[in-house]
Tab-separated table of C-alpha atoms in Angstrom:
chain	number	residue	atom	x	y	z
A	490	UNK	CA	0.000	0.000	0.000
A	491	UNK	CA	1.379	3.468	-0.705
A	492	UNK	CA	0.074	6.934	1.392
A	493	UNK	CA	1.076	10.069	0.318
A	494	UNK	CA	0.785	13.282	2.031
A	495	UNK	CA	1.231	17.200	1.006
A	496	UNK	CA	1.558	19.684	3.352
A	497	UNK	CA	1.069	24.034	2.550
A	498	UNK	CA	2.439	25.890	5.045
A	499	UNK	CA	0.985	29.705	4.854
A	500	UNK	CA	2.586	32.733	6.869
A	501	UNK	CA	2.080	36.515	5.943
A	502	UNK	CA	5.914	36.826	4.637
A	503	UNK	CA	6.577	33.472	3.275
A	504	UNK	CA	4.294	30.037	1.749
A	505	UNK	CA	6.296	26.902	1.416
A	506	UNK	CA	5.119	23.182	1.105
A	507	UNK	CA	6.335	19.863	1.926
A	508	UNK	CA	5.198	16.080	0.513
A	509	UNK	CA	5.456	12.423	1.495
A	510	UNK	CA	5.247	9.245	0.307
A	511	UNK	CA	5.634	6.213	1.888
A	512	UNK	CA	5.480	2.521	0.883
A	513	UNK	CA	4.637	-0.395	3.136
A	514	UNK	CA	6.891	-3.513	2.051
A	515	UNK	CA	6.284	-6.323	4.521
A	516	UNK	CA	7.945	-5.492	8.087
A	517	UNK	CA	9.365	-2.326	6.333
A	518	UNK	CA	8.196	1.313	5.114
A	519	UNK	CA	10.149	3.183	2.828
A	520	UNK	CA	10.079	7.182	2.805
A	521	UNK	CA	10.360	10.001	0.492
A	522	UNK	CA	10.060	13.285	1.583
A	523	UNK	CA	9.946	16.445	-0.599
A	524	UNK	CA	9.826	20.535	0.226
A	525	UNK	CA	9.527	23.442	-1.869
A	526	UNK	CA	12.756	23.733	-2.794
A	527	UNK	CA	13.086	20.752	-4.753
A	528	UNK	CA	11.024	22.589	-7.486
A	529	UNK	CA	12.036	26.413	-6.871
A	530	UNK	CA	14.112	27.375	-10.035
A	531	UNK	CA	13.871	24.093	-11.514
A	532	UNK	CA	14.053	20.479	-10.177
A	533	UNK	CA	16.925	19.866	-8.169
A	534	UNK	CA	17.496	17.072	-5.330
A	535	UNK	CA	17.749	20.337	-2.654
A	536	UNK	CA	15.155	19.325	0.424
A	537	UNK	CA	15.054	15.743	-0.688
A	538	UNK	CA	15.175	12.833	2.005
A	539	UNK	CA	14.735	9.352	1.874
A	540	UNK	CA	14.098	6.809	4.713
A	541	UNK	CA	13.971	3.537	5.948
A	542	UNK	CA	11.771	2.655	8.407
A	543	UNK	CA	10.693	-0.332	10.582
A	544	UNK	CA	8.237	0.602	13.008
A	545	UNK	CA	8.533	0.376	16.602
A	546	UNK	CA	12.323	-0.591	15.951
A	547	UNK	CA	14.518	1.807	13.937
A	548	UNK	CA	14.360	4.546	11.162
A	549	UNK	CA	17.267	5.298	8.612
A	550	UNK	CA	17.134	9.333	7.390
A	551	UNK	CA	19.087	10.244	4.649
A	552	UNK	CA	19.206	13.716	3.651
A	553	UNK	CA	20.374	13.694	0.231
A	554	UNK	CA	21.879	17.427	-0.779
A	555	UNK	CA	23.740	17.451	3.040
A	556	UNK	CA	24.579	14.190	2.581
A	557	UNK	CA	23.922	13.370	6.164
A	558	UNK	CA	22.596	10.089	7.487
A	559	UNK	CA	20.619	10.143	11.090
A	560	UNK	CA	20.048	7.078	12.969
A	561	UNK	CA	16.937	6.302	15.251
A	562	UNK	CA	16.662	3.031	17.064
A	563	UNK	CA	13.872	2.302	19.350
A	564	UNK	CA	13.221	-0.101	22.100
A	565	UNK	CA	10.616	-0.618	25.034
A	566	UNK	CA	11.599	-2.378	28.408
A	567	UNK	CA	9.678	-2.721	32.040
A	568	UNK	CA	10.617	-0.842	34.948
A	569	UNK	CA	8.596	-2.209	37.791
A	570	UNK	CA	5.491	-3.657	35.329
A	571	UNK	CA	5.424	-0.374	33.848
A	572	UNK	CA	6.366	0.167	30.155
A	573	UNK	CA	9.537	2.197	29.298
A	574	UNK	CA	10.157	3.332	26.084
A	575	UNK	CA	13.723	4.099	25.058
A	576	UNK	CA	14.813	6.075	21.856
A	577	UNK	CA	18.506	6.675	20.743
A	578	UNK	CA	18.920	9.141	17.728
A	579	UNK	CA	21.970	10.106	16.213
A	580	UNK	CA	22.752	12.349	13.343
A	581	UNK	CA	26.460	11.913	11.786
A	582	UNK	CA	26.763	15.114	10.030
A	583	UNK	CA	26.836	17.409	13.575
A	584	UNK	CA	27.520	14.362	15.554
A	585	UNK	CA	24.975	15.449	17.963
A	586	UNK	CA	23.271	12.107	19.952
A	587	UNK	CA	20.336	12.400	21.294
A	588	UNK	CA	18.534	10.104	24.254
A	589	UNK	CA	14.873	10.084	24.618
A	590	UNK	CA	13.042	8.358	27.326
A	591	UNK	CA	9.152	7.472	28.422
A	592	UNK	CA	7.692	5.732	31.671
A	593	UNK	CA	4.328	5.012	31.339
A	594	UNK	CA	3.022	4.788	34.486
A	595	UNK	CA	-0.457	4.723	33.461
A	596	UNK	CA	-2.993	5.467	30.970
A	597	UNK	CA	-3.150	9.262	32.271
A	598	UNK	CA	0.439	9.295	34.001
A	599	UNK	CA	3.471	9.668	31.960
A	600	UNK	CA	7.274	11.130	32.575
A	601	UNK	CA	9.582	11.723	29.589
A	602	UNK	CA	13.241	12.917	29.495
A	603	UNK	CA	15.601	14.087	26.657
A	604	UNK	CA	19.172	14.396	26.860
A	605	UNK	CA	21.745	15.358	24.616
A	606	UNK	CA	25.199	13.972	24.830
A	607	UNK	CA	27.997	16.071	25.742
A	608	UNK	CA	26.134	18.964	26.949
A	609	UNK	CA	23.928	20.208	29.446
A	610	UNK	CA	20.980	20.423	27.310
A	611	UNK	CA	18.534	18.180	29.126
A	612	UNK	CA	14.637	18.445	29.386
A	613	UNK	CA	12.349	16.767	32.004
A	614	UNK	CA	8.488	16.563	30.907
A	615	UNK	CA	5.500	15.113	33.236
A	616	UNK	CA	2.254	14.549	31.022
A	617	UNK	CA	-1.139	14.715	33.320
A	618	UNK	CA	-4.376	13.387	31.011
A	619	UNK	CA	-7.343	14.068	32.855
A	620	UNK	CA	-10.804	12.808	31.900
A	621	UNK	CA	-9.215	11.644	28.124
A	622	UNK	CA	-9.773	15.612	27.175
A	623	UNK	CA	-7.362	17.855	28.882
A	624	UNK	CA	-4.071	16.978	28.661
A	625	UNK	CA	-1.211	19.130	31.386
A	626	UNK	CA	2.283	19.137	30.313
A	627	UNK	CA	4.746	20.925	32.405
A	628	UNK	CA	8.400	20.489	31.536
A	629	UNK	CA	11.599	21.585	32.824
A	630	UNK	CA	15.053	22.780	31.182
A	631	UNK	CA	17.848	21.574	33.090
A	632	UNK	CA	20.296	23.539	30.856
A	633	UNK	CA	18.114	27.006	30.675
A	634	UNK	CA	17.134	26.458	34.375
A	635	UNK	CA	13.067	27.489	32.946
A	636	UNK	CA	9.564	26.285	33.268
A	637	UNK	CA	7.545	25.523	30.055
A	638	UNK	CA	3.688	25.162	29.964
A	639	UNK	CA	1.264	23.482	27.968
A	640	UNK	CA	-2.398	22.663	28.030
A	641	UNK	CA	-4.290	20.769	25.525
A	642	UNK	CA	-8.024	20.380	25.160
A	643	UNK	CA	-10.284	18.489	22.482
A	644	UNK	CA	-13.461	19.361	21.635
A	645	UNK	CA	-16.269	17.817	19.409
A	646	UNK	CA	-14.093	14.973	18.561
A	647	UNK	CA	-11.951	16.204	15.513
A	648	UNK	CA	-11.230	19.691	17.346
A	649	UNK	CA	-8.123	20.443	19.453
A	650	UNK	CA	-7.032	23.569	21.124
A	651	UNK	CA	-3.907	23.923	22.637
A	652	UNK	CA	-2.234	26.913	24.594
A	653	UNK	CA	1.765	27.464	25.719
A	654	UNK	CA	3.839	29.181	27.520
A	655	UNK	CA	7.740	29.198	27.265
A	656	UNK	CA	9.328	31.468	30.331
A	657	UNK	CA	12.654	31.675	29.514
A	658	UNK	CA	11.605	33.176	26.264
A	659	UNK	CA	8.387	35.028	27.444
A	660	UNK	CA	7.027	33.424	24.778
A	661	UNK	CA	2.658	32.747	24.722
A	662	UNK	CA	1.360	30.307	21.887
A	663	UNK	CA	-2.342	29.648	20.895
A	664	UNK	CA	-3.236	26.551	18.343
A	665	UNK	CA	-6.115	25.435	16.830
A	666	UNK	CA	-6.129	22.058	14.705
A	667	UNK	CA	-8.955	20.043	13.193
A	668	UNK	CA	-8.151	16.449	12.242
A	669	UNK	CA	-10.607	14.718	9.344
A	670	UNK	CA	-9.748	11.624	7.108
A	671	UNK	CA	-12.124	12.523	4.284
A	672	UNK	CA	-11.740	16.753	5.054
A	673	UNK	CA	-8.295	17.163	5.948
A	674	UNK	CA	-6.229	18.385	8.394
A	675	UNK	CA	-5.452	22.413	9.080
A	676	UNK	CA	-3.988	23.600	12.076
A	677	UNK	CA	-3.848	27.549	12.983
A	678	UNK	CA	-1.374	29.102	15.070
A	679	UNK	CA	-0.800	32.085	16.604
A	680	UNK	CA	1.881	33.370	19.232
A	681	UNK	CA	3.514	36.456	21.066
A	682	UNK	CA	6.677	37.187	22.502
A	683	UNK	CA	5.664	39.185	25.913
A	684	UNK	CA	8.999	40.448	26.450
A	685	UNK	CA	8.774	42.805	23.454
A	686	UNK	CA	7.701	46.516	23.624
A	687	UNK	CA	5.301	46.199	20.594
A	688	UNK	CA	3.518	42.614	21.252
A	689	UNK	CA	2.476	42.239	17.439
A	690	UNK	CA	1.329	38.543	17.573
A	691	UNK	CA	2.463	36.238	14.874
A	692	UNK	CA	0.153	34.155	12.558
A	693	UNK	CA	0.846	31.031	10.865
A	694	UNK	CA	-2.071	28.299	9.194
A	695	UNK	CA	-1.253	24.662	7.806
A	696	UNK	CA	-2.808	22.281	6.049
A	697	UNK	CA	-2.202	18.670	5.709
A	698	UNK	CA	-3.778	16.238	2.799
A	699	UNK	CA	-3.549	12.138	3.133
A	700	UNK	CA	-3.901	9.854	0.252
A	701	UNK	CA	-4.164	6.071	0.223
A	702	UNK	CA	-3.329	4.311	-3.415
């Protein structure tokens, strides 16, 4: 089976676009991924990527004009009969190497940390799901010592609103995303930086097709 999906992205100083298609080939998908600049000023391989993928277990990236490969292997083990999900990603061109971890302690209890190697960068996220509509998530930055908010409700099934905060940056983000198989997705976004003198807030709308062939 092959799905393919095209993305518009729409802001008031710029558009650009993005597509995907994948193929399913037993225990295996195979990715392509396009953006607008594979067609800007002719075709050209620039914002090309291909990837191999099997799920739940590892994904290949290759980014074909950097010619960089990334590496993302996956893995779940139990820590005291709960479920912890471990991800290891590594990209060779920057050498950065990223660790990713999730304890599910229950169906509305989860903590996650990320860590990247070498440096102090390190993020600590709890995730609170209460009554399967609002969904808490309060993280921490280990490296910019700062709190980060986020709140996410869903409404009338398909509708989801969610609201953040980022401290260190003074940063306040409102989103508003409708998911529908035979409609399509769109997702509306708006945000302000409170630590400016003129708080002009910043608009940005997507829009997401999916096709099954």
């Amino acid at each position: 089976m092959m799905k393919a999906s095209f993305k518009a992205r729409y802001e008031p100083e710029k558009a650009a676009a993005a597509a995907t298609v994948s193929v399913k080939a037993g225990d295996f998908k195979l990715r392509a991924s396009l953006t607008d600049a594979t067609v800007v000023n002719g075709p050209s391989l620039n914002g090309l990527a291909i990837a191999v993928e099997k799920p739940g277990f590892f994904i290949v990236d290759y980014n074909v004009p950097k010619k960089d490969v990334r590496f993302q292997f996956m893995n779940s083990v139990r820590v005291a009969e709960k479920p912890l999900n471990l991800t290891y990603i590594h990209s060779k061109g920057d050498g950065r190497t990223i660790l990713d971890g999730a304890l599910v302690i229950d169906s509305g209890n989860k903590v996650s940390a990320n860590h990247v190697l070498g440096t102090g960068n390190t993020k600590l996220k709890y995730t609170y799901v209460h009554g399967w509509l609002t969904t808490f998530e309060p993280s921490y930055d280990l490296g910019k010592n700062a709190w980060d908010f986020a709140v996410t409700r869903k409404f009338y099934g398909d509708d989801v609103l969610r609201a953040t905060y980022q401290t260190s940056a003074k940063n306040l983000g409102l989103e508003w995303s409708r998911s529908s198989k035979q409609n399509g997705s769109f997702k509306i976004i708006a945000s302000v930086n409170l630590a400016e003198e003129r708080k002009i807030p910043k608009l940005c709308a997507e829009t997401t097709w999916e096709f099954e062939m």
